[in-house]
Amino acid sequence: KQEVTQIPAALSVPEGENLVLNCSFTDSAIYNLQWFRQDPGKGLTSLLLIQSSQREQTSGRLNASLDKSSGRSTLYIAASQPGDSATYLCAVKGFQKLVFGTGTRLLVSP
Amino acid sequence: DGGITQSPKYLFRKEGQNVTLSCEQNLNHDAMYWYRQDPGQGLRLIYYSQIVNDFQKGDIAEGYSVSREKKESFPLTVTSAQKNPTAFYLCASSIDQGAGELFFGEGSRLTVL
C-alpha cells in the first residue's frame, strides 16, 4: 500500500529565503507525481507534474525533482514571497490510484 | 475560461437530509473524481468515473452516491446514511485515468447542523 509523507508539517521563513519542501513515498512503481498548492478554504491548484520518466520540472520560481529509486520528491521555491504562503501537497499516482500527502503549511513573513 | 465549477460553495444540512453537490467541467476530460478533505488528513477518494455512464467506488464510498449522465457533469449526493458528512468536498478531473494532470474545483463545504 502506497504511503506518502510530507515533512515538515509546517514551515515559517522570512521573505526572500530559498526553501525546500519534501515528499516521500513507499512504492516506487508510479506513473507520476504532482505538486499542488492550496489556499485556506479553496481548492487545489496544480503547480507541477513530473512523469515517472522525468527527473525534474520547472515553472518560474518553482522546481520539482523526482528520485523514484529513493522514493523522494522535493519542491524548491526560490526567493520566497508572502504570496507563497499556503499549504503544499504532493500526490503520487500509482497503477491503481492517486495517494495524497497531508501537506506542508508554509508561512512566508514580510 | 476552461475549468471546474462546484456549487454551492457552502451548504448547511439538517441531520437526516440528503444533499447534492454539483460539479461541472468544460475541459473535455473523460475522468472525474470526488474527494473529501478533513483537517489533518490527506484527501480521500469517494467515487470516480472514467467515462460517461460508468463510475467506481473509491476508499470511502459508503453513504454517498453519484451519477455520470453527461461528460461535463458528475454530481455527488451525500445521503442520510453518511455518519459524519461535515467536511470539505473537492471535485477533480483529468483527461483520462492514466498519467494525466489532475485539476480541481474550488470545493464545497458541507456542515451538518
XYZ file of C-alpha atoms in Angstrom, chain A residues 31-32 34 36 38 40-49 51 89 91 93-102, chain B residues 9-10 33 35 37 40-45 48 59 88 90 96-107 109:
56
model
C 3.108 6.867 -13.110
C 3.749 10.413 -11.955
C 2.077 16.084 -8.836
C -0.356 21.267 -5.595
C -3.993 25.010 -1.505
C -7.329 28.294 3.043
C -10.877 27.310 2.136
C -10.005 26.863 -1.538
C -9.463 24.038 -3.975
C -6.097 22.676 -5.060
C -4.076 24.419 -7.754
C -1.729 22.262 -9.795
C 1.859 23.521 -9.702
C 3.978 20.863 -11.372
C 3.512 17.367 -12.748
C 6.117 11.883 -15.100
C 0.542 18.927 -1.160
C 0.224 13.348 -4.780
C -0.120 8.298 -8.995
C 0.369 4.557 -8.881
C -1.055 1.909 -11.166
C -4.307 1.824 -9.255
C -4.813 5.122 -7.557
C -3.630 8.565 -6.562
C -2.382 8.965 -2.987
C -2.030 12.369 -1.339
C 0.294 13.509 1.408
C -1.111 15.580 4.269
C -19.645 26.810 -2.062
C -21.269 26.491 1.368
C -13.375 12.388 -9.190
C -12.584 13.724 -2.786
C -10.861 16.606 2.894
C -5.141 16.866 9.421
C -5.928 14.134 6.902
C -4.967 13.679 3.292
C -7.597 13.795 0.587
C -9.674 10.641 0.436
C -11.332 9.361 -2.726
C -14.541 8.297 -9.607
C -11.976 4.333 -0.497
C -14.820 19.960 2.569
C -13.477 18.587 -3.792
C -8.187 10.199 -18.586
C -7.420 7.945 -15.631
C -3.827 7.387 -16.745
C -0.900 9.704 -16.158
C -2.672 12.956 -16.941
C -2.606 16.068 -14.787
C -5.361 16.419 -12.201
C -7.335 19.665 -11.936
C -9.578 20.673 -9.033
C -12.623 22.826 -8.455
C -12.897 25.364 -5.639
C -14.632 22.985 -3.275
C -18.064 22.988 2.408
